[in-house]
Coordinates of C-alpha atoms (C1' of nucleotides) in Angstrom, one line a residue:
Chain A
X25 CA 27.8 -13.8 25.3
X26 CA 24.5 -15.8 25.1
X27 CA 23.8 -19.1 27.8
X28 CA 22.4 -21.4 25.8
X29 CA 22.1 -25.6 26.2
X30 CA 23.9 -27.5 23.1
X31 CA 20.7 -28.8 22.6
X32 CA 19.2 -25.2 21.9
X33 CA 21.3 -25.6 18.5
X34 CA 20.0 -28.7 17.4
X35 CA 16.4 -27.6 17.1
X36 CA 13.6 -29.7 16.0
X37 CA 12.1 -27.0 13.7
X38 CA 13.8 -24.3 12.1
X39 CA 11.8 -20.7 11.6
X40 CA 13.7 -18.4 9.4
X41 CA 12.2 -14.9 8.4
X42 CA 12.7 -11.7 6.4
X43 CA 11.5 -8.4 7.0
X44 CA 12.1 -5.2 5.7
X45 CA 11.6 -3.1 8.8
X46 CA 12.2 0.5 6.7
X47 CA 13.9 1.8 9.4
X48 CA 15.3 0.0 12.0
X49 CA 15.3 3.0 14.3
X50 CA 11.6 4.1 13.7
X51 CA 10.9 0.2 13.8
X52 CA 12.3 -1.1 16.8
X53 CA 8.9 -1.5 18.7
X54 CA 7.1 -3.6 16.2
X55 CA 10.5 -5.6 15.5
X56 CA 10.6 -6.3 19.5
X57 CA 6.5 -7.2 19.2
X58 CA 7.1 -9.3 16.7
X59 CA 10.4 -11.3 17.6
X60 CA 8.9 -11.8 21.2
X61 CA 5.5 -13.1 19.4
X62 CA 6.6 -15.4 16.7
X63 CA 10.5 -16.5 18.2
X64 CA 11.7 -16.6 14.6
X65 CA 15.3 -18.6 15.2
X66 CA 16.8 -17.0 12.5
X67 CA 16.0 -13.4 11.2
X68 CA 17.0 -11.4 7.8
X69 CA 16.6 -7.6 8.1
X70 CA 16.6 -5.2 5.2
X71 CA 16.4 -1.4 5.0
X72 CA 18.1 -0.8 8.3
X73 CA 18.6 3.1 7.3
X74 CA 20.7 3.6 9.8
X75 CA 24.8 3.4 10.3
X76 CA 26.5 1.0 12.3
X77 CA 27.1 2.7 15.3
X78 CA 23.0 3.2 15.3
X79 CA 21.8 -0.1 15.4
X80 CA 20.2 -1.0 18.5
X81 CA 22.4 -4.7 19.4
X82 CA 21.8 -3.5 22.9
X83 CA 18.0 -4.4 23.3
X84 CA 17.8 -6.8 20.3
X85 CA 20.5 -8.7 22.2
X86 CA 18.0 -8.1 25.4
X87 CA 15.1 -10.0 23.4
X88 CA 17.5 -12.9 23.3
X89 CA 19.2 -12.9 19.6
X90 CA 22.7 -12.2 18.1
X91 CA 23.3 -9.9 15.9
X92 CA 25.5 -8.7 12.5
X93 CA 24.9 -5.9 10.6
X94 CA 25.6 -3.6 7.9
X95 CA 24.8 -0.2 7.9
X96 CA 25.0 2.6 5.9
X97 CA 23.6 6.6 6.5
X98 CA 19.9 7.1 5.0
X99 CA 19.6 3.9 3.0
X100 CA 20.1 0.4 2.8
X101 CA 21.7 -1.4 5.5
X102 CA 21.1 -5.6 5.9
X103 CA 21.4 -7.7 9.4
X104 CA 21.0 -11.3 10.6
X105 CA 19.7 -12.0 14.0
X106 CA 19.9 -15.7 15.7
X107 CA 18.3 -16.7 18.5
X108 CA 20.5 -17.2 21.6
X109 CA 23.6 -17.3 19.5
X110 CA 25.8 -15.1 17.6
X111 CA 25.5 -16.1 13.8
X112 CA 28.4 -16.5 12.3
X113 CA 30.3 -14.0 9.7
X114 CA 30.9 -15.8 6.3
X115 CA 30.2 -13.0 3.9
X116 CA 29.7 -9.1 3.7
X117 CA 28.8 -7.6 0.8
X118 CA 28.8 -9.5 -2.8
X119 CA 31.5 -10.4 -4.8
X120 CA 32.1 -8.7 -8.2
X121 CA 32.4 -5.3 -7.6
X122 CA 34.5 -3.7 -5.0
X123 CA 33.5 0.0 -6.2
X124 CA 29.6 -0.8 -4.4
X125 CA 29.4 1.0 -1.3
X126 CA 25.6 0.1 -1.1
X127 CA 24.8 -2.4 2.3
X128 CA 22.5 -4.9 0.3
X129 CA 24.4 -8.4 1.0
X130 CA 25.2 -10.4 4.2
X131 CA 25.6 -13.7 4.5
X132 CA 26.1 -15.8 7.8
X133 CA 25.9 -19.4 9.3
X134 CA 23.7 -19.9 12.3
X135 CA 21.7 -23.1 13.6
X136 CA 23.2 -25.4 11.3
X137 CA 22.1 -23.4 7.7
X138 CA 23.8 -20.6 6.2
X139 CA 21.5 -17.6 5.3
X140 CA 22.5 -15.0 2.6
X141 CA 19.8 -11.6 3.7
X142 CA 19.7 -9.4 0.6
X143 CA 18.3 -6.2 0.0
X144 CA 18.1 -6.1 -4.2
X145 CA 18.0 -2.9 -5.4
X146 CA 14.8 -1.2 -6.4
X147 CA 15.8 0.1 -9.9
X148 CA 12.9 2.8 -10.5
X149 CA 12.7 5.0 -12.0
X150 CA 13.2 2.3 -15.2
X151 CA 14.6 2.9 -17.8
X152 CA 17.8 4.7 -16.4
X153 CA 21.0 4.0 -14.5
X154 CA 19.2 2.8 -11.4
X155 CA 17.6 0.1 -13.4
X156 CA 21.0 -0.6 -14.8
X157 CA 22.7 -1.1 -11.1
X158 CA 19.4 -3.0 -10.2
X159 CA 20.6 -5.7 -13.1
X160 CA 23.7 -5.8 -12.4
X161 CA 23.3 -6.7 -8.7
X162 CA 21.0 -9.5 -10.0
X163 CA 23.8 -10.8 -12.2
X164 CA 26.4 -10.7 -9.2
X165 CA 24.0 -12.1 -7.1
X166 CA 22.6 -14.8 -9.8
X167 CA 26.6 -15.3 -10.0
X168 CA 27.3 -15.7 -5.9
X169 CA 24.2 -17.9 -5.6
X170 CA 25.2 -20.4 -8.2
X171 CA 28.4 -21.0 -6.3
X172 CA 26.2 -21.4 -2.8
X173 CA 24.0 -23.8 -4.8
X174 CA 26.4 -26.0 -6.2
X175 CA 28.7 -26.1 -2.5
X176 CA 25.8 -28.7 -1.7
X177 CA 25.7 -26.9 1.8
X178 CA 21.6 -26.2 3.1
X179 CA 21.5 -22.2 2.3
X180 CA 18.5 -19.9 2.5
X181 CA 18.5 -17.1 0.7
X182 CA 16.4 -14.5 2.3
X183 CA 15.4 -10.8 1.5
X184 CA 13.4 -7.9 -0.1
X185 CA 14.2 -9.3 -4.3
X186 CA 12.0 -6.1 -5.0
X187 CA 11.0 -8.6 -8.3
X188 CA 7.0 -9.5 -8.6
X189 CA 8.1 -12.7 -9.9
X190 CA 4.6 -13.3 -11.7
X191 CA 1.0 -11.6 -12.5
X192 CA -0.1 -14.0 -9.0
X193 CA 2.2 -11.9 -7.2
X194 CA 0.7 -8.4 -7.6
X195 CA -3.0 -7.3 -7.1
X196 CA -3.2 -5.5 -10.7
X197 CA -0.6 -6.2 -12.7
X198 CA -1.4 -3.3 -15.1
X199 CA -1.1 -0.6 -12.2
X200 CA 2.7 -2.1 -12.0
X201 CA 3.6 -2.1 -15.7
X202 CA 6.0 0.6 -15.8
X203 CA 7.8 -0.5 -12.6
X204 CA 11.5 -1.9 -12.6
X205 CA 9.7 -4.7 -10.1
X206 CA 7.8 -6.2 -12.7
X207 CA 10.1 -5.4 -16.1
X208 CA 10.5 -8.5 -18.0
X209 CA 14.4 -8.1 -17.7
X210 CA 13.5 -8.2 -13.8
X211 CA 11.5 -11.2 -14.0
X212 CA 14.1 -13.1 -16.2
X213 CA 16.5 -12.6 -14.2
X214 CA 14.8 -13.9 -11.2
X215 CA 13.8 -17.0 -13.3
X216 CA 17.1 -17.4 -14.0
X217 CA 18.2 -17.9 -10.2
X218 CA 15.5 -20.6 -9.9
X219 CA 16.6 -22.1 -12.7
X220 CA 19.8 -22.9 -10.8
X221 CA 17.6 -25.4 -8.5
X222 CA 16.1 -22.7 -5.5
X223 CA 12.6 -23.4 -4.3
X224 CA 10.5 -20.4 -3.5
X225 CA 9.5 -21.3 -0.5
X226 CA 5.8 -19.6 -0.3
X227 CA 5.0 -20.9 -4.4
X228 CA 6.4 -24.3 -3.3
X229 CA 3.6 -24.7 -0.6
X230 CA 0.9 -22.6 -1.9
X231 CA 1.5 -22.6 -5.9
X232 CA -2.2 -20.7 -6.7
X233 CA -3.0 -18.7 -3.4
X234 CA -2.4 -14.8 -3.6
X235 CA 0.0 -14.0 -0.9
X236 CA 1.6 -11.0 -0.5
X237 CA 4.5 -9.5 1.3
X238 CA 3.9 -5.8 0.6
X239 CA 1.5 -3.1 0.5
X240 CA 3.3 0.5 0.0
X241 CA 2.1 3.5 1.7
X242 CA 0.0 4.7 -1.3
X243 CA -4.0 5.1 -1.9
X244 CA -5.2 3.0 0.8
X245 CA -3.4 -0.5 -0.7
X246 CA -3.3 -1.7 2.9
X247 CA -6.5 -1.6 4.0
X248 CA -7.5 -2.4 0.3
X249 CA -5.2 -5.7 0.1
X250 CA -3.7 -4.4 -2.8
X251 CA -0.2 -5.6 -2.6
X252 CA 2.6 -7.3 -3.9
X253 CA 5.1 -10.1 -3.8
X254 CA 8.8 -9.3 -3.5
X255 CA 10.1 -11.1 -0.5
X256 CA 11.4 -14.2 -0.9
X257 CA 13.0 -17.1 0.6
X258 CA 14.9 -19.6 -1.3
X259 CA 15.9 -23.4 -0.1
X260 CA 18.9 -25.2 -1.3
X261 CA 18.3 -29.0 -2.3
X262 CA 19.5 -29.9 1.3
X263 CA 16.6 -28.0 2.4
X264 CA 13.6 -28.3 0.4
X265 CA 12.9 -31.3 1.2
X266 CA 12.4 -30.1 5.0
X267 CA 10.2 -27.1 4.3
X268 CA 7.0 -27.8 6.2
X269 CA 5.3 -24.1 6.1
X270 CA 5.3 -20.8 5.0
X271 CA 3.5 -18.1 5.2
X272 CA 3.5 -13.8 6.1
X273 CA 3.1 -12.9 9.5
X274 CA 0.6 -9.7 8.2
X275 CA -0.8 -8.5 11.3
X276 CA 2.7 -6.3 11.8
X277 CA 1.7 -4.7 8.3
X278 CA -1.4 -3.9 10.4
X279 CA 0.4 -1.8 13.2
X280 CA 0.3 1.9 13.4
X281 CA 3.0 3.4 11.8
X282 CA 4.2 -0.2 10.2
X283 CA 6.2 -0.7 7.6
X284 CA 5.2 -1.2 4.0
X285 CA 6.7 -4.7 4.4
X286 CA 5.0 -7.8 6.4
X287 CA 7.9 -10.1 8.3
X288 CA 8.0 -13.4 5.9
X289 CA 8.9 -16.5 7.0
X290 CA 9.6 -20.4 6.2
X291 CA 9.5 -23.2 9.0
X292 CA 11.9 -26.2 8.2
X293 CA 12.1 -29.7 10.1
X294 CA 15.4 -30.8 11.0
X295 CA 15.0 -34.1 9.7
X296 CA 14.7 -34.7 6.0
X297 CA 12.2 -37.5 4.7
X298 CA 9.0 -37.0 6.2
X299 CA 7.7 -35.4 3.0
X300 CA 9.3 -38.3 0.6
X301 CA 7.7 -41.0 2.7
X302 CA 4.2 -38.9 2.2
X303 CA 4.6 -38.6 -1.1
X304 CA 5.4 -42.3 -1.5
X305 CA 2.6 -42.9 0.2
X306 CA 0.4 -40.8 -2.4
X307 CA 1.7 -42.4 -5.6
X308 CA 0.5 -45.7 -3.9
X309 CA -3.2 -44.4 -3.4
X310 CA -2.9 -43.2 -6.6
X311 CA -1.8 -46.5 -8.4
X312 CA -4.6 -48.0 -7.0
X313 CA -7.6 -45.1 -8.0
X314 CA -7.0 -45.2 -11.9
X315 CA -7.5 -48.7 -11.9
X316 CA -11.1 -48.0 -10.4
X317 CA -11.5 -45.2 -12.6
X318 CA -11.0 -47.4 -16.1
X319 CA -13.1 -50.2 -14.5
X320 CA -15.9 -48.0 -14.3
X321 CA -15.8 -46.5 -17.7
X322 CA -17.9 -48.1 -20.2
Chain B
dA30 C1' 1.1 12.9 -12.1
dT31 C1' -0.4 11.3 -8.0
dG32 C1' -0.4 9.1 -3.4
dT33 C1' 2.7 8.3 1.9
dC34 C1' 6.4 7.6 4.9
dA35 C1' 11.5 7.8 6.7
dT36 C1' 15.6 10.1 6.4
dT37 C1' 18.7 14.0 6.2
dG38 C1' 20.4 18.8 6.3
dA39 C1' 19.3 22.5 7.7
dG40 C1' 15.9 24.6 10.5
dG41 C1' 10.4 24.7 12.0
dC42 C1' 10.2 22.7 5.7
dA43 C1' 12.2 20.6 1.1
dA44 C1' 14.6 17.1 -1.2
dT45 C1' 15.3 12.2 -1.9
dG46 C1' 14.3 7.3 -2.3
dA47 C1' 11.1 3.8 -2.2

DNA sequence: ATGTCATTGAGGCAATGA
């Protein structure tokens, strides 16, 4: 389908996103504004709202990406676009419970990672039996990503958590209290997943900064940078060691008629290393400073 | 409780989810 170079697939830096588009219908301008913009190689979409037969493949494959998806009528719906190449299928939907119709889970491999685009579920109102699914789709997912972890394989998992993973991640944590985002069985469970190795891409490179990813429609929070931070990118051990920026490409959040989400993104280097031999070359500087420092003290 | 937006089923608005 696509004309691409084999050297198109071995790229020297790797930009993989997330973005809730809330309507992939409603959406598709700023999605084509953006993708032409930023040329993300790899792209995670959640809250597609639309069924399959409604997603536009026609014009995203126009704007030079491949395509899967997974719809669903009204609500939900995940897809994974790749630049100049179709990505390839390796999971739809997550394991553990073959009753959930929801479209939340898709999992692909394209330019030489494999990228699992989730849509968690939101769980309000809390307590209830919303709250309950939104748990047990952690624990399936917390179960799917253990085995991804452990395959040794570079994975990025990508995708609206809707968890504040911390009171950094939210502009007043007080105003969220109530919320199935920021419950403490939310939290743990998104602990948890890090536990099993993952690095958060953003907190990795900017561990005290206030970054958020979202800003909902309500009393002005956009325009008041009240927001929160519940998209997320996870690296693999293969790939942490090649993440070389993050960040949220807000000015989309700044569009008329946006989304309440901002596209979120990590840039990795092909080649691992570059970050050990800085590092290396920091512990040397620093062997040498504390020996200055004692000399100098009386 | 409220605020706003996208979606749907039925219709020119109300209910639902987020």
């Amino acid at each position: 389908m696509f004309l691409y170079r084999e050297r198109d697939q071995r790229l020297s830096k790797l930009r993989i996103a997330t973005f809730n588009v809330n309507g992939i219908r409603s959406r598709l301008p700023h999605l084509l504004q953006w993708l032409a913009q930023e040329q993300p190689d790899i792209v995670c979409l959640q809250e597609l709202k639309a069924v399959d037969g409604s997603f536009p493949i026609g014009v995203i494959r126009d704007a030079g990406y491949g395509a899967l998806w997974q719809g669903q009528p009204s609500w939900n719906g995940v897809a994974i676009l790749a630049k100049g190449m179709d990505p390839l299928e390796s999971r739809r939907g997550l394991p553990g419970d073959a009753a959930d119709m929801q479209s939340r889970y898709l999992e692909a491999a394209a330019h030489g990672v494999i990228v699992g685009c989730l849509y968690l579920p939101n769980g309000n109102p809390q307590p209830g039996p919303k709250f309950e699914y939104k748990l047990a789709w952690f624990e399936r997912f917390i179960k799917h990503a253990a085995t991804l972890y452990k395959s040794g394989h570079p994975v990025v998992l990508a995708g609206d958590y809707n968890v504040i993973p911390t009171d950094l991640d939210v502009y007043n944590p007080r105003s969220w209290l109530k919320d199935a985002l920021m419950q403490p069985e939310s939290r743990e469970c998104y602990a948890r997943l890090l536990a099993q190795g993952w690095t958060d891409a953003i907190r990795e490179l900017h561990p005290d900064e206030r970054i958020y990813t979202f800003w909902d429609y309500f009393r002005q929070h956009w325009p008041r940078n009240a927001g929160l931070r519940i998209d997320h990118l996870l690296l693999s051990a293969d790939l942490a060691p090649r993440l070389k920026a993050a960040g949220v490409d807000s000015w989309v959040r700044d569009l008329p008629k946006a989304s309440d989400h901002a596209p979120t993104w990590v840039e990795l280097g092909m080649v691992a290393g570059k970050k050990k031999a800085a590092a290396k070359r920091v512990s040397t500087a620093a062997k040498k400073r504390p020996v200055t420092r004692k000399a100098k003290k009386p």
